[in-house]
Amino acid sequence: LVQLVESGGGSVQAGGSLTLSCEASKSTVTIAWFRQAPGKEREGVASTSGSRLIYGDSVKGRFTISEDRRKNTLYLQMNNLKPEDTAMYYCAATDNGLQTYIMLEARWYDSWGQGTQVTVSS
């Protein structure tokens, strides 16, 4: 397993931007961002594995996932934030190479961070 520590959450107004960071204790094969709003299921936001990237439909065109492998750090640049983006954001990782079609499914990840809260006001 890998230790994951998220940072960068906060409160912004709609239309604003935030960048989340996730520092990993070691390199991983597949790493992703998930989010969970109160009363809702955990949702896959974006994932990366090697050269492959995948985004959830609700964030396409607004969020960008990137990775600095020298620093074992994952980022999520979030632009044009909406109130519906309000959630706890989690970093997740696995040493398994996942097929692209399951990279946004939480059940395939075995390491999780504690989360960072993002709140978007209208």
mmCIF file of C-alpha atoms in Angstrom:
data_model
loop_
_atom_site.group_PDB
_atom_site.id
_atom_site.type_symbol
_atom_site.label_atom_id
_atom_site.label_comp_id
_atom_site.label_asym_id
_atom_site.label_seq_id
_atom_site.Cartn_x
_atom_site.Cartn_y
_atom_site.Cartn_z
ATOM 1 C CA LEU A 1 0.000 0.000 0.000
ATOM 2 C CA VAL A 2 0.986 3.623 -0.444
ATOM 3 C CA GLN A 3 0.438 6.584 1.874
ATOM 4 C CA LEU A 4 -1.426 9.460 0.247
ATOM 5 C CA VAL A 5 -1.784 13.008 1.563
ATOM 6 C CA GLU A 6 -4.082 15.497 -0.144
ATOM 7 C CA SER A 7 -3.926 19.268 0.117
ATOM 8 C CA GLY A 8 -5.190 22.367 -1.625
ATOM 9 C CA GLY A 9 -8.879 22.269 -0.834
ATOM 10 C CA GLY A 10 -10.776 25.353 0.200
ATOM 11 C CA SER A 11 -13.764 27.589 -0.427
ATOM 12 C CA VAL A 12 -14.239 29.459 -3.695
ATOM 13 C CA GLN A 13 -17.021 31.167 -5.567
ATOM 14 C CA ALA A 14 -18.565 29.659 -8.652
ATOM 15 C CA GLY A 15 -16.354 30.204 -11.674
ATOM 16 C CA GLY A 16 -13.205 30.131 -9.581
ATOM 17 C CA SER A 17 -10.270 27.730 -9.632
ATOM 18 C CA LEU A 18 -8.408 25.484 -7.231
ATOM 19 C CA THR A 19 -5.501 23.099 -7.559
ATOM 20 C CA LEU A 20 -5.423 19.985 -5.418
ATOM 21 C CA SER A 21 -2.243 18.055 -4.680
ATOM 22 C CA CYS A 22 -1.739 14.472 -3.564
ATOM 23 C CA GLU A 23 1.676 13.449 -2.288
ATOM 24 C CA ALA A 24 2.359 9.720 -2.458
ATOM 25 C CA SER A 25 4.926 7.853 -0.364
ATOM 26 C CA LYS A 26 6.069 5.941 -3.457
ATOM 27 C CA SER A 27 5.356 5.632 -7.136
ATOM 28 C CA THR A 28 2.206 3.814 -8.188
ATOM 29 C CA VAL A 29 0.823 2.384 -11.401
ATOM 30 C CA THR A 30 -2.644 3.933 -11.367
ATOM 31 C CA ILE A 31 -3.616 7.011 -9.373
ATOM 32 C CA ALA A 32 -6.845 8.936 -9.347
ATOM 33 C CA TRP A 33 -9.077 11.580 -7.834
ATOM 34 C CA PHE A 34 -12.492 10.746 -6.445
ATOM 35 C CA ARG A 35 -15.036 12.917 -4.681
ATOM 36 C CA GLN A 36 -17.946 12.379 -2.390
ATOM 37 C CA ALA A 37 -20.668 14.850 -1.507
ATOM 38 C CA PRO A 38 -22.897 14.356 1.551
ATOM 39 C CA GLY A 39 -25.560 11.754 0.868
ATOM 40 C CA LYS A 40 -24.037 10.772 -2.465
ATOM 41 C CA GLU A 41 -21.899 7.894 -3.657
ATOM 42 C CA ARG A 42 -18.185 8.304 -4.239
ATOM 43 C CA GLU A 43 -17.620 9.527 -7.811
ATOM 44 C CA GLY A 44 -14.593 9.067 -10.011
ATOM 45 C CA VAL A 45 -13.265 12.452 -11.138
ATOM 46 C CA ALA A 46 -10.084 11.686 -13.043
ATOM 47 C CA SER A 47 -7.467 8.973 -13.264
ATOM 48 C CA THR A 48 -4.093 8.446 -14.838
ATOM 49 C CA SER A 49 -2.019 5.372 -15.568
ATOM 50 C CA GLY A 50 1.090 5.825 -17.652
ATOM 51 C CA SER A 51 0.058 7.798 -20.699
ATOM 52 C CA ARG A 52 -3.659 7.164 -20.220
ATOM 53 C CA LEU A 53 -5.986 9.776 -18.775
ATOM 54 C CA ILE A 54 -9.686 9.544 -18.141
ATOM 55 C CA TYR A 55 -12.176 12.053 -16.756
ATOM 56 C CA GLY A 56 -15.658 11.821 -15.382
ATOM 57 C CA ASP A 57 -18.301 13.299 -17.650
ATOM 58 C CA SER A 58 -19.206 16.028 -15.164
ATOM 59 C CA VAL A 59 -15.694 17.508 -15.114
ATOM 60 C CA LYS A 60 -14.514 17.075 -18.698
ATOM 61 C CA GLY A 61 -13.190 20.316 -20.114
ATOM 62 C CA ARG A 62 -12.922 21.934 -16.667
ATOM 63 C CA PHE A 63 -10.551 19.713 -14.662
ATOM 64 C CA THR A 64 -7.048 18.575 -15.578
ATOM 65 C CA ILE A 65 -5.166 15.742 -13.901
ATOM 66 C CA SER A 66 -1.389 15.720 -14.005
ATOM 67 C CA GLU A 67 1.451 13.941 -12.300
ATOM 68 C CA ASP A 68 5.003 14.867 -11.318
ATOM 69 C CA ARG A 69 6.615 11.448 -11.090
ATOM 70 C CA ARG A 70 9.892 12.848 -9.749
ATOM 71 C CA LYS A 71 7.990 14.104 -6.722
ATOM 72 C CA ASN A 72 5.399 11.274 -6.616
ATOM 73 C CA THR A 73 2.776 13.995 -6.609
ATOM 74 C CA LEU A 74 -0.588 14.059 -8.348
ATOM 75 C CA TYR A 75 -2.433 17.273 -9.144
ATOM 76 C CA LEU A 76 -5.960 18.221 -10.063
ATOM 77 C CA GLN A 77 -6.395 21.636 -11.634
ATOM 78 C CA MET A 78 -10.041 22.625 -11.309
ATOM 79 C CA ASN A 79 -11.355 25.523 -13.347
ATOM 80 C CA ASN A 80 -14.810 27.034 -13.748
ATOM 81 C CA LEU A 81 -15.917 25.460 -10.506
ATOM 82 C CA LYS A 82 -19.628 24.967 -9.906
ATOM 83 C CA PRO A 83 -21.602 24.552 -6.672
ATOM 84 C CA GLU A 84 -22.194 20.922 -7.631
ATOM 85 C CA ASP A 85 -18.428 20.361 -7.433
ATOM 86 C CA THR A 86 -18.678 20.785 -3.664
ATOM 87 C CA ALA A 87 -17.419 17.576 -2.073
ATOM 88 C CA MET A 88 -14.630 15.895 -0.194
ATOM 89 C CA TYR A 89 -11.939 15.067 -2.718
ATOM 90 C CA TYR A 90 -9.878 11.918 -2.258
ATOM 91 C CA CYS A 91 -6.711 10.658 -3.852
ATOM 92 C CA ALA A 92 -6.581 6.910 -4.510
ATOM 93 C CA ALA A 93 -3.939 4.602 -5.889
ATOM 94 C CA THR A 94 -3.218 1.019 -6.822
ATOM 95 C CA ASP A 95 -0.170 -0.869 -8.057
ATOM 96 C CA ASN A 96 -2.401 -2.693 -10.502
ATOM 97 C CA GLY A 97 -2.691 -1.611 -14.096
ATOM 98 C CA LEU A 98 -6.389 -1.070 -14.671
ATOM 99 C CA GLN A 99 -8.299 -1.259 -17.888
ATOM 100 C CA THR A 100 -9.371 2.235 -18.893
ATOM 101 C CA TYR A 101 -13.075 1.472 -18.531
ATOM 102 C CA ILE A 102 -12.680 0.749 -14.789
ATOM 103 C CA MET A 103 -10.181 3.465 -13.857
ATOM 104 C CA LEU A 104 -12.962 5.589 -12.342
ATOM 105 C CA GLU A 105 -14.405 2.796 -10.203
ATOM 106 C CA ALA A 106 -13.458 3.157 -6.557
ATOM 107 C CA ARG A 107 -13.517 -0.569 -5.777
ATOM 108 C CA TRP A 108 -10.316 -1.171 -7.761
ATOM 109 C CA TYR A 109 -8.180 1.110 -5.589
ATOM 110 C CA ASP A 110 -6.571 -0.113 -2.386
ATOM 111 C CA SER A 111 -4.881 3.017 -1.036
ATOM 112 C CA TRP A 112 -6.792 6.151 -0.089
ATOM 113 C CA GLY A 113 -5.938 9.514 1.375
ATOM 114 C CA GLN A 114 -7.896 11.298 4.081
ATOM 115 C CA GLY A 115 -9.441 13.790 1.685
ATOM 116 C CA THR A 116 -9.534 17.543 1.245
ATOM 117 C CA GLN A 117 -12.744 19.567 1.256
ATOM 118 C CA VAL A 118 -13.761 21.714 -1.692
ATOM 119 C CA THR A 119 -16.689 24.083 -1.251
ATOM 120 C CA VAL A 120 -18.046 26.153 -4.127
ATOM 121 C CA SER A 121 -20.567 28.882 -3.392
ATOM 122 C CA SER A 122 -22.947 30.383 -5.905
#
